[in-house]
């Protein structure tokens, strides 16, 4: 990151979901997405390099999501998904990293237009 983000940069709101396995009563386990929490975030669509352009042509939308680090957000893994509260778009979480300088923010590599994982 070139500068430390401010609260005003976190203009989007995202809900974070974790898949919970539930017994369907017939001896099978079914996964259901359950909202864990929501957070203010900064959504940035990825620049148009060759791989990103190819993904967009196939209906995928790769992006980055910046959120403030907390005990709740530390639980996020690539097995979770998130949803833009404004548009209702669902995103798979592909990677989770943190800002190594300030350690105050998580940067999520997310992707829309793919089946939730």
CSV table of N, CA, C and O in Angstrom, one decimal:
chain,number,residue,atom,x,y,z
A,1,UNK,N,0.8,-1.2,0.0
A,1,UNK,CA,0.0,0.0,0.0
A,1,UNK,C,0.9,1.2,0.0
A,1,UNK,O,1.9,1.3,0.7
A,2,UNK,N,0.5,2.2,-0.7
A,2,UNK,CA,1.3,3.4,-0.8
A,2,UNK,C,1.1,4.3,0.4
A,2,UNK,O,2.0,5.0,0.8
A,3,UNK,N,0.0,4.3,1.0
A,3,UNK,CA,-0.3,5.1,2.2
A,3,UNK,C,-1.3,4.3,3.1
A,3,UNK,O,-1.9,3.4,2.7
A,4,UNK,N,-1.3,4.7,4.4
A,4,UNK,CA,-2.2,4.1,5.3
A,4,UNK,C,-3.6,4.6,5.0
A,4,UNK,O,-3.9,5.8,4.9
A,5,UNK,N,-4.5,3.6,4.8
A,5,UNK,CA,-5.9,4.0,4.5
A,5,UNK,C,-6.6,4.7,5.7
A,5,UNK,O,-6.2,4.5,6.8
A,6,UNK,N,-7.5,5.6,5.4
A,6,UNK,CA,-8.3,6.2,6.5
A,6,UNK,C,-9.7,5.6,6.6
A,6,UNK,O,-10.1,4.9,5.7
A,7,UNK,N,-10.4,6.0,7.6
A,7,UNK,CA,-11.8,5.5,7.7
A,7,UNK,C,-12.6,5.9,6.5
A,7,UNK,O,-13.5,5.1,6.1
A,8,UNK,N,-12.4,7.0,5.9
A,8,UNK,CA,-13.1,7.5,4.8
A,8,UNK,C,-12.9,6.6,3.5
A,8,UNK,O,-13.7,6.7,2.6
A,9,UNK,N,-11.8,5.9,3.5
A,9,UNK,CA,-11.5,5.0,2.3
A,9,UNK,C,-12.4,3.8,2.4
A,9,UNK,O,-12.5,3.1,1.3
A,10,UNK,N,-12.8,3.4,3.5
A,10,UNK,CA,-13.6,2.2,3.7
A,10,UNK,C,-15.1,2.5,3.5
A,10,UNK,O,-15.9,2.6,4.4
A,11,UNK,N,-15.5,2.7,2.2
A,11,UNK,CA,-16.8,3.1,1.8
A,11,UNK,C,-17.8,2.0,1.5
A,11,UNK,O,-19.0,2.3,1.5
A,12,UNK,N,-17.3,0.8,1.3
A,12,UNK,CA,-18.2,-0.3,1.0
A,12,UNK,C,-18.5,-1.1,2.2
A,12,UNK,O,-17.8,-1.0,3.2
A,13,UNK,N,-19.6,-1.8,2.2
A,13,UNK,CA,-19.9,-2.7,3.3
A,13,UNK,C,-20.1,-4.1,2.8
A,13,UNK,O,-20.8,-4.4,1.8
A,14,UNK,N,-19.4,-5.0,3.5
A,14,UNK,CA,-19.4,-6.4,3.1
A,14,UNK,C,-19.7,-7.3,4.3
A,14,UNK,O,-19.3,-7.1,5.4
A,15,UNK,N,-20.5,-8.3,4.0
A,15,UNK,CA,-20.9,-9.4,4.9
A,15,UNK,C,-20.0,-10.6,4.6
A,15,UNK,O,-19.7,-10.9,3.5
A,16,UNK,N,-19.5,-11.2,5.7
A,16,UNK,CA,-18.6,-12.4,5.6
A,16,UNK,C,-19.4,-13.6,6.0
A,16,UNK,O,-20.0,-13.7,7.1
A,17,UNK,N,-19.2,-14.7,5.2
A,17,UNK,CA,-20.0,-15.9,5.5
A,17,UNK,C,-19.0,-17.1,5.6
A,17,UNK,O,-18.0,-17.2,4.9
A,18,UNK,N,-19.4,-18.1,6.5
A,18,UNK,CA,-18.7,-19.3,6.7
A,18,UNK,C,-19.7,-20.4,6.5
A,18,UNK,O,-20.8,-20.4,6.8
A,19,UNK,N,-19.2,-21.5,5.8
A,19,UNK,CA,-20.0,-22.6,5.5
A,19,UNK,C,-20.1,-23.5,6.8
A,19,UNK,O,-19.1,-23.9,7.3
A,20,UNK,N,-21.3,-23.8,7.2
A,20,UNK,CA,-21.6,-24.6,8.4
A,20,UNK,C,-22.2,-25.9,7.9
A,20,UNK,O,-23.2,-25.9,7.2
A,21,UNK,N,-21.6,-27.0,8.3
A,21,UNK,CA,-22.2,-28.3,7.9
A,21,UNK,C,-23.3,-28.7,8.8
A,21,UNK,O,-23.1,-28.7,10.0
A,22,UNK,N,-24.5,-29.1,8.2
A,22,UNK,CA,-25.7,-29.4,9.0
A,22,UNK,C,-26.2,-30.7,8.6
A,22,UNK,O,-26.2,-31.0,7.3
A,23,UNK,N,-26.6,-31.6,9.5
A,23,UNK,CA,-27.1,-32.9,9.2
A,23,UNK,C,-28.6,-32.7,8.7
A,23,UNK,O,-29.4,-32.0,9.3
A,24,UNK,N,-28.8,-33.2,7.5
A,24,UNK,CA,-30.1,-33.0,6.9
A,24,UNK,C,-31.2,-34.0,7.4
A,24,UNK,O,-32.3,-34.0,6.9
A,25,UNK,N,-30.9,-34.8,8.4
A,25,UNK,CA,-31.9,-35.7,9.0
A,25,UNK,C,-31.9,-37.0,8.3
A,25,UNK,O,-32.5,-38.0,8.8
A,26,UNK,N,-31.3,-37.2,7.1
A,26,UNK,CA,-31.2,-38.5,6.4
A,26,UNK,C,-29.8,-39.1,6.4
A,26,UNK,O,-29.5,-39.9,5.6
A,27,UNK,N,-29.0,-38.6,7.3
A,27,UNK,CA,-27.7,-39.1,7.4
A,27,UNK,C,-26.7,-38.4,6.5
A,27,UNK,O,-25.5,-38.8,6.5
A,28,UNK,N,-27.1,-37.4,5.8
A,28,UNK,CA,-26.2,-36.6,4.9
A,28,UNK,C,-25.8,-35.3,5.6
A,28,UNK,O,-26.6,-34.7,6.3
A,29,UNK,N,-24.7,-34.8,5.2
A,29,UNK,CA,-24.3,-33.5,5.7
A,29,UNK,C,-24.4,-32.5,4.5
A,29,UNK,O,-24.0,-32.7,3.4
A,30,UNK,N,-25.1,-31.4,4.8
A,30,UNK,CA,-25.2,-30.3,3.8
A,30,UNK,C,-24.6,-29.0,4.3
A,30,UNK,O,-24.7,-28.7,5.5
A,31,UNK,N,-24.0,-28.3,3.4
A,31,UNK,CA,-23.3,-27.0,3.8
A,31,UNK,C,-24.3,-25.9,3.6
A,31,UNK,O,-24.9,-25.8,2.6
A,32,UNK,N,-24.3,-25.0,4.6
A,32,UNK,CA,-25.2,-23.8,4.5
A,32,UNK,C,-24.3,-22.6,4.9
A,32,UNK,O,-23.5,-22.7,5.8
A,33,UNK,N,-24.4,-21.5,4.1
A,33,UNK,CA,-23.6,-20.3,4.3
A,33,UNK,C,-24.3,-19.5,5.4
A,33,UNK,O,-25.4,-19.2,5.3
A,34,UNK,N,-23.5,-19.2,6.5
A,34,UNK,CA,-24.1,-18.5,7.6
A,34,UNK,C,-23.2,-17.2,7.8
A,34,UNK,O,-22.0,-17.3,7.9
A,35,UNK,N,-23.9,-16.1,7.9
A,35,UNK,CA,-23.2,-14.8,8.1
A,35,UNK,C,-22.6,-14.8,9.4
A,35,UNK,O,-23.2,-15.0,10.4
A,36,UNK,N,-21.3,-14.4,9.5
A,36,UNK,CA,-20.5,-14.3,10.7
A,36,UNK,C,-20.5,-12.9,11.2
A,36,UNK,O,-20.6,-12.6,12.4
A,37,UNK,N,-20.3,-11.9,10.3
A,37,UNK,CA,-20.2,-10.5,10.7
A,37,UNK,C,-20.2,-9.7,9.4
A,37,UNK,O,-20.1,-10.2,8.3
A,38,UNK,N,-20.3,-8.3,9.6
A,38,UNK,CA,-20.1,-7.4,8.4
A,38,UNK,C,-19.1,-6.3,8.8
A,38,UNK,O,-19.0,-6.0,10.0
A,39,UNK,N,-18.5,-5.8,7.8
A,39,UNK,CA,-17.4,-4.8,8.0
A,39,UNK,C,-17.5,-3.8,6.9
A,39,UNK,O,-17.8,-4.1,5.7
A,40,UNK,N,-17.0,-2.6,7.2
A,40,UNK,CA,-16.7,-1.6,6.2
A,40,UNK,C,-15.4,-2.0,5.4
A,40,UNK,O,-14.5,-2.6,6.1
A,41,UNK,N,-15.4,-1.7,4.2
A,41,UNK,CA,-14.2,-2.2,3.4
A,41,UNK,C,-14.0,-1.3,2.2
A,41,UNK,O,-14.8,-0.4,1.9
A,42,UNK,N,-12.9,-1.5,1.5
A,42,UNK,CA,-12.5,-0.7,0.3
A,42,UNK,C,-12.4,-1.8,-0.8
A,42,UNK,O,-11.5,-2.6,-0.8
A,43,UNK,N,-13.3,-1.7,-1.8
A,43,UNK,CA,-13.2,-2.6,-2.9
A,43,UNK,C,-12.5,-2.0,-4.1
A,43,UNK,O,-12.8,-0.8,-4.5
A,44,UNK,N,-11.5,-2.7,-4.6
A,44,UNK,CA,-10.7,-2.2,-5.7
A,44,UNK,C,-10.6,-3.3,-6.8
A,44,UNK,O,-10.2,-4.4,-6.5
A,45,UNK,N,-11.1,-3.0,-8.0
A,45,UNK,CA,-11.1,-4.0,-9.0
A,45,UNK,C,-9.6,-4.1,-9.6
A,45,UNK,O,-9.0,-3.1,-9.7
A,46,UNK,N,-9.2,-5.3,-9.9
A,46,UNK,CA,-7.8,-5.5,-10.3
A,46,UNK,C,-7.6,-4.8,-11.7
A,46,UNK,O,-8.4,-4.8,-12.5
A,47,UNK,N,-6.3,-4.4,-11.9
A,47,UNK,CA,-5.9,-3.8,-13.2
A,47,UNK,C,-6.0,-4.8,-14.3
A,47,UNK,O,-5.9,-6.0,-14.0
A,48,UNK,N,-6.0,-4.3,-15.5
A,48,UNK,CA,-6.2,-5.2,-16.6
A,48,UNK,C,-5.0,-5.8,-17.3
A,48,UNK,O,-4.7,-5.6,-18.4
A,49,UNK,N,-4.3,-6.7,-16.5
A,49,UNK,CA,-3.2,-7.4,-17.1
A,49,UNK,C,-3.8,-8.6,-17.9
A,49,UNK,O,-5.1,-8.8,-17.9
A,50,UNK,N,-3.1,-9.4,-18.6
A,50,UNK,CA,-3.6,-10.4,-19.5
A,50,UNK,C,-4.5,-11.4,-18.7
A,50,UNK,O,-5.5,-11.8,-19.2
A,51,UNK,N,-4.0,-11.9,-17.6
A,51,UNK,CA,-4.8,-12.9,-16.8
A,51,UNK,C,-6.1,-12.3,-16.3
A,51,UNK,O,-7.2,-13.0,-16.4
A,52,UNK,N,-6.2,-11.0,-15.9
A,52,UNK,CA,-7.4,-10.4,-15.5
A,52,UNK,C,-8.4,-10.2,-16.6
A,52,UNK,O,-9.6,-10.4,-16.5
A,53,UNK,N,-7.8,-9.8,-17.8
A,53,UNK,CA,-8.7,-9.6,-19.0
A,53,UNK,C,-9.3,-11.0,-19.4
A,53,UNK,O,-10.5,-11.1,-19.7
A,54,UNK,N,-8.5,-12.0,-19.3
A,54,UNK,CA,-9.0,-13.4,-19.7
A,54,UNK,C,-10.1,-13.8,-18.7
A,54,UNK,O,-11.1,-14.4,-19.1
A,55,UNK,N,-9.9,-13.5,-17.4
A,55,UNK,CA,-10.9,-13.8,-16.4
A,55,UNK,C,-12.2,-13.1,-16.7
A,55,UNK,O,-13.3,-13.6,-16.6
A,56,UNK,N,-12.1,-11.8,-17.0
A,56,UNK,CA,-13.3,-11.0,-17.3
A,56,UNK,C,-14.0,-11.5,-18.5
A,56,UNK,O,-15.3,-11.5,-18.5
A,57,UNK,N,-13.3,-11.9,-19.5
A,57,UNK,CA,-14.0,-12.5,-20.7
A,57,UNK,C,-14.7,-13.7,-20.4
A,57,UNK,O,-15.7,-14.1,-21.1
A,58,UNK,N,-14.3,-14.5,-19.4
A,58,UNK,CA,-15.1,-15.7,-19.0
A,58,UNK,C,-16.1,-15.4,-17.9
A,58,UNK,O,-16.6,-16.4,-17.3
A,59,UNK,N,-16.4,-14.2,-17.6
A,59,UNK,CA,-17.4,-13.8,-16.7
A,59,UNK,C,-17.0,-13.7,-15.2
A,59,UNK,O,-17.8,-13.5,-14.4
A,60,UNK,N,-15.7,-13.7,-15.0
A,60,UNK,CA,-15.2,-13.6,-13.6
A,60,UNK,C,-14.8,-12.2,-13.4
A,60,UNK,O,-14.4,-11.5,-14.3
A,61,UNK,N,-14.8,-11.7,-12.1
A,61,UNK,CA,-14.4,-10.4,-11.8
A,61,UNK,C,-13.4,-10.4,-10.6
A,61,UNK,O,-13.9,-10.4,-9.4
A,62,UNK,N,-12.1,-10.4,-10.8
A,62,UNK,CA,-11.2,-10.4,-9.7
A,62,UNK,C,-11.0,-9.0,-9.1
A,62,UNK,O,-11.1,-8.0,-9.8
A,63,UNK,N,-10.9,-9.0,-7.8
A,63,UNK,CA,-10.8,-7.7,-7.1
A,63,UNK,C,-10.0,-7.9,-5.8
A,63,UNK,O,-9.7,-9.0,-5.4
A,64,UNK,N,-9.7,-6.8,-5.2
A,64,UNK,CA,-9.1,-6.8,-3.8
A,64,UNK,C,-10.0,-6.1,-2.9
A,64,UNK,O,-10.8,-5.2,-3.3
A,65,UNK,N,-10.0,-6.6,-1.7
A,65,UNK,CA,-10.9,-6.0,-0.6
A,65,UNK,C,-10.0,-5.7,0.6
A,65,UNK,O,-9.3,-6.6,1.1
A,66,UNK,N,-10.0,-4.5,1.0
A,66,UNK,CA,-9.2,-4.0,2.2
A,66,UNK,C,-10.2,-3.9,3.4
A,66,UNK,O,-11.2,-3.1,3.3
A,67,UNK,N,-9.9,-4.5,4.5
A,67,UNK,CA,-10.7,-4.4,5.7
A,67,UNK,C,-9.7,-4.2,6.9
A,67,UNK,O,-8.6,-4.6,6.9
A,68,UNK,N,-10.3,-3.6,7.9
A,68,UNK,CA,-9.5,-3.4,9.2
A,68,UNK,C,-9.3,-4.7,9.9
A,68,UNK,O,-10.3,-5.5,10.0
A,69,UNK,N,-8.1,-5.0,10.4
A,69,UNK,CA,-7.8,-6.3,11.1
A,69,UNK,C,-8.4,-6.2,12.5
A,69,UNK,O,-8.4,-5.2,13.1
A,70,UNK,N,-9.0,-7.3,12.9
A,70,UNK,CA,-9.6,-7.5,14.2
A,70,UNK,C,-9.6,-9.0,14.6
A,70,UNK,O,-9.3,-9.8,13.8
A,71,UNK,N,-10.1,-9.3,15.8
A,71,UNK,CA,-10.1,-10.7,16.2
A,71,UNK,C,-11.1,-11.4,15.3
A,71,UNK,O,-10.9,-12.6,15.1
A,72,UNK,N,-12.2,-10.8,14.9
A,72,UNK,CA,-13.2,-11.4,14.0
A,72,UNK,C,-12.6,-11.6,12.6
A,72,UNK,O,-12.7,-12.7,12.1
A,73,UNK,N,-12.0,-10.6,12.1
A,73,UNK,CA,-11.5,-10.8,10.7
A,73,UNK,C,-10.3,-11.7,10.6
A,73,UNK,O,-10.0,-12.2,9.6
A,74,UNK,N,-9.6,-11.9,11.7
A,74,UNK,CA,-8.5,-12.9,11.8
A,74,UNK,C,-9.0,-14.3,11.5
A,74,UNK,O,-8.2,-15.2,11.1
A,75,UNK,N,-10.3,-14.6,11.6
A,75,UNK,CA,-10.8,-15.9,11.4
A,75,UNK,C,-11.0,-16.2,9.9
A,75,UNK,O,-11.2,-17.4,9.5
A,76,UNK,N,-11.0,-15.2,9.1
A,76,UNK,CA,-11.3,-15.3,7.6
A,76,UNK,C,-10.3,-16.2,7.0
A,76,UNK,O,-9.1,-16.0,7.2
A,77,UNK,N,-10.8,-17.2,6.2
A,77,UNK,CA,-9.9,-18.1,5.4
A,77,UNK,C,-10.4,-18.1,4.0
A,77,UNK,O,-11.5,-17.6,3.7
A,78,UNK,N,-9.7,-18.9,3.2
A,78,UNK,CA,-10.1,-19.0,1.8
A,78,UNK,C,-11.4,-20.0,1.7
A,78,UNK,O,-11.9,-20.1,0.6
A,79,UNK,N,-11.8,-20.5,2.8
A,79,UNK,CA,-13.0,-21.3,2.8
A,79,UNK,C,-14.3,-20.5,3.0
A,79,UNK,O,-15.4,-21.0,2.9
A,80,UNK,N,-14.1,-19.2,3.2
A,80,UNK,CA,-15.2,-18.3,3.5
A,80,UNK,C,-15.6,-17.6,2.2
A,80,UNK,O,-14.9,-17.7,1.2
A,81,UNK,N,-16.7,-16.9,2.2
A,81,UNK,CA,-17.0,-16.0,1.0
A,81,UNK,C,-17.5,-14.7,1.6
A,81,UNK,O,-17.7,-14.5,2.8
A,82,UNK,N,-17.7,-13.7,0.8
A,82,UNK,CA,-18.3,-12.4,1.2
A,82,UNK,C,-19.3,-11.9,0.2
A,82,UNK,O,-19.3,-12.3,-0.9
A,83,UNK,N,-20.1,-10.9,0.7
A,83,UNK,CA,-21.1,-10.4,-0.2
A,83,UNK,C,-21.1,-8.8,-0.1
A,83,UNK,O,-21.1,-8.3,1.1
A,84,UNK,N,-21.2,-8.2,-1.2
A,84,UNK,CA,-21.3,-6.7,-1.2
A,84,UNK,C,-22.7,-6.4,-0.8
A,84,UNK,O,-23.7,-6.8,-1.5
A,85,UNK,N,-22.9,-5.6,0.3
A,85,UNK,CA,-24.2,-5.3,0.8
A,85,UNK,C,-25.0,-4.4,-0.1
A,85,UNK,O,-26.2,-4.5,-0.2
A,86,UNK,N,-24.3,-3.6,-0.9
A,86,UNK,CA,-25.0,-2.7,-1.8
A,86,UNK,C,-25.5,-3.4,-3.1
A,86,UNK,O,-26.6,-3.2,-3.4
A,87,UNK,N,-24.7,-4.2,-3.7
A,87,UNK,CA,-25.0,-4.8,-5.0
A,87,UNK,C,-25.6,-6.2,-4.8
A,87,UNK,O,-26.2,-6.7,-5.7
A,88,UNK,N,-25.2,-6.9,-3.7
A,88,UNK,CA,-25.6,-8.3,-3.5
A,88,UNK,C,-24.7,-9.3,-4.2
A,88,UNK,O,-25.0,-10.4,-4.3
A,89,UNK,N,-23.6,-8.8,-4.8
A,89,UNK,CA,-22.7,-9.7,-5.5
A,89,UNK,C,-21.9,-10.5,-4.5
A,89,UNK,O,-21.4,-10.0,-3.5
A,90,UNK,N,-21.8,-11.8,-4.8
A,90,UNK,CA,-21.1,-12.8,-3.9
A,90,UNK,C,-19.7,-12.9,-4.5
A,90,UNK,O,-19.5,-13.0,-5.7
A,91,UNK,N,-18.7,-13.0,-3.6
A,91,UNK,CA,-17.3,-13.2,-4.0
A,91,UNK,C,-16.7,-14.4,-3.2
A,91,UNK,O,-16.9,-14.5,-2.0
A,92,UNK,N,-15.9,-15.2,-3.9
A,92,UNK,CA,-15.1,-16.2,-3.3
A,92,UNK,C,-13.9,-15.5,-2.7
A,92,UNK,O,-13.3,-14.6,-3.4
A,93,UNK,N,-13.3,-15.9,-1.6
A,93,UNK,CA,-12.1,-15.4,-1.1
A,93,UNK,C,-11.0,-16.3,-1.5
A,93,UNK,O,-11.0,-17.5,-1.2
A,94,UNK,N,-10.1,-15.8,-2.4
A,94,UNK,CA,-9.0,-16.6,-2.9
A,94,UNK,C,-7.7,-16.6,-2.1
A,94,UNK,O,-7.0,-17.5,-2.1
A,95,UNK,N,-7.4,-15.4,-1.5
A,95,UNK,CA,-6.2,-15.3,-0.6
A,95,UNK,C,-6.4,-14.3,0.4
A,95,UNK,O,-7.2,-13.3,0.2
A,96,UNK,N,-5.8,-14.4,1.6
A,96,UNK,CA,-5.8,-13.5,2.7
A,96,UNK,C,-4.4,-13.1,3.0
A,96,UNK,O,-3.6,-13.9,3.3
A,97,UNK,N,-4.1,-11.8,3.0
A,97,UNK,CA,-2.8,-11.3,3.4
A,97,UNK,C,-3.0,-10.1,4.3
A,97,UNK,O,-4.1,-9.5,4.4
A,98,UNK,N,-1.9,-9.7,5.0
A,98,UNK,CA,-2.0,-8.5,5.8
A,98,UNK,C,-1.0,-7.5,5.4
A,98,UNK,O,0.0,-7.8,4.8
A,99,UNK,N,-1.3,-6.2,5.7
A,99,UNK,CA,-0.3,-5.1,5.4
A,99,UNK,C,0.9,-5.3,6.4
A,99,UNK,O,0.8,-5.2,7.6
A,100,UNK,N,2.1,-5.6,5.8
A,100,UNK,CA,3.2,-5.9,6.6
A,100,UNK,C,3.8,-4.7,7.3
A,100,UNK,O,4.5,-4.8,8.3
A,101,UNK,N,3.4,-3.5,6.9
A,101,UNK,CA,4.0,-2.3,7.5
A,101,UNK,C,3.2,-1.9,8.7
A,101,UNK,O,3.8,-1.8,9.8
A,102,UNK,N,1.9,-1.7,8.6
A,102,UNK,CA,1.1,-1.2,9.7
A,102,UNK,C,0.5,-2.4,10.5
A,102,UNK,O,0.1,-2.2,11.7
A,103,UNK,N,0.2,-3.5,9.8
A,103,UNK,CA,-0.4,-4.7,10.4
A,103,UNK,C,-1.8,-4.4,10.9
A,103,UNK,O,-2.4,-5.0,11.8
A,104,UNK,N,-2.4,-3.3,10.4
A,104,UNK,CA,-3.8,-2.9,10.8
A,104,UNK,C,-4.9,-3.3,9.8
A,104,UNK,O,-6.0,-3.3,10.1
A,105,UNK,N,-4.5,-3.8,8.6
A,105,UNK,CA,-5.5,-4.1,7.6
A,105,UNK,C,-5.2,-5.5,7.0
A,105,UNK,O,-4.1,-5.9,6.9
A,106,UNK,N,-6.3,-6.1,6.6
A,106,UNK,CA,-6.2,-7.4,5.8
A,106,UNK,C,-6.5,-7.0,4.3
A,106,UNK,O,-7.4,-6.2,4.1
A,107,UNK,N,-5.8,-7.6,3.4
A,107,UNK,CA,-6.1,-7.5,2.0
A,107,UNK,C,-6.5,-8.8,1.5
A,107,UNK,O,-5.8,-9.8,1.5
A,108,UNK,N,-7.8,-8.9,1.0
A,108,UNK,CA,-8.4,-10.1,0.5
A,108,UNK,C,-8.4,-10.1,-1.0
A,108,UNK,O,-8.8,-9.1,-1.6
A,109,UNK,N,-7.9,-11.2,-1.6
A,109,UNK,CA,-8.0,-11.3,-3.0
A,109,UNK,C,-9.3,-12.1,-3.3
A,109,UNK,O,-9.5,-13.2,-2.8
A,110,UNK,N,-10.3,-11.4,-3.9
A,110,UNK,CA,-11.6,-12.0,-4.1
A,110,UNK,C,-12.0,-12.1,-5.5
A,110,UNK,O,-11.4,-11.5,-6.4
A,111,UNK,N,-13.0,-12.9,-5.8
A,111,UNK,CA,-13.4,-13.1,-7.2
A,111,UNK,C,-14.9,-13.4,-7.3
A,111,UNK,O,-15.4,-14.3,-6.6
A,112,UNK,N,-15.6,-12.6,-8.1
A,112,UNK,CA,-17.0,-12.8,-8.4
A,112,UNK,C,-17.2,-13.6,-9.7
A,112,UNK,O,-16.3,-13.7,-10.5
A,113,UNK,N,-18.4,-14.1,-9.9
A,113,UNK,CA,-18.7,-14.8,-11.1
A,113,UNK,C,-18.3,-16.3,-11.1
A,113,UNK,O,-18.2,-16.9,-12.2
A,114,UNK,N,-18.0,-16.8,-10.0
A,114,UNK,CA,-17.6,-18.2,-9.8
A,114,UNK,C,-18.4,-18.9,-8.8
A,114,UNK,O,-18.9,-18.2,-7.9
A,115,UNK,N,-18.6,-20.2,-8.9
A,115,UNK,CA,-19.4,-20.9,-7.8
A,115,UNK,C,-18.8,-20.7,-6.4
A,115,UNK,O,-17.5,-20.7,-6.3
A,116,UNK,N,-19.6,-20.5,-5.4
A,116,UNK,CA,-19.0,-20.3,-4.1
A,116,UNK,C,-18.5,-21.6,-3.6
A,116,UNK,O,-19.1,-22.7,-3.7
A,117,UNK,N,-17.3,-21.6,-3.1
A,117,UNK,CA,-16.5,-22.7,-2.8
A,117,UNK,C,-16.7,-23.5,-1.6
A,117,UNK,O,-16.3,-24.4,-1.2
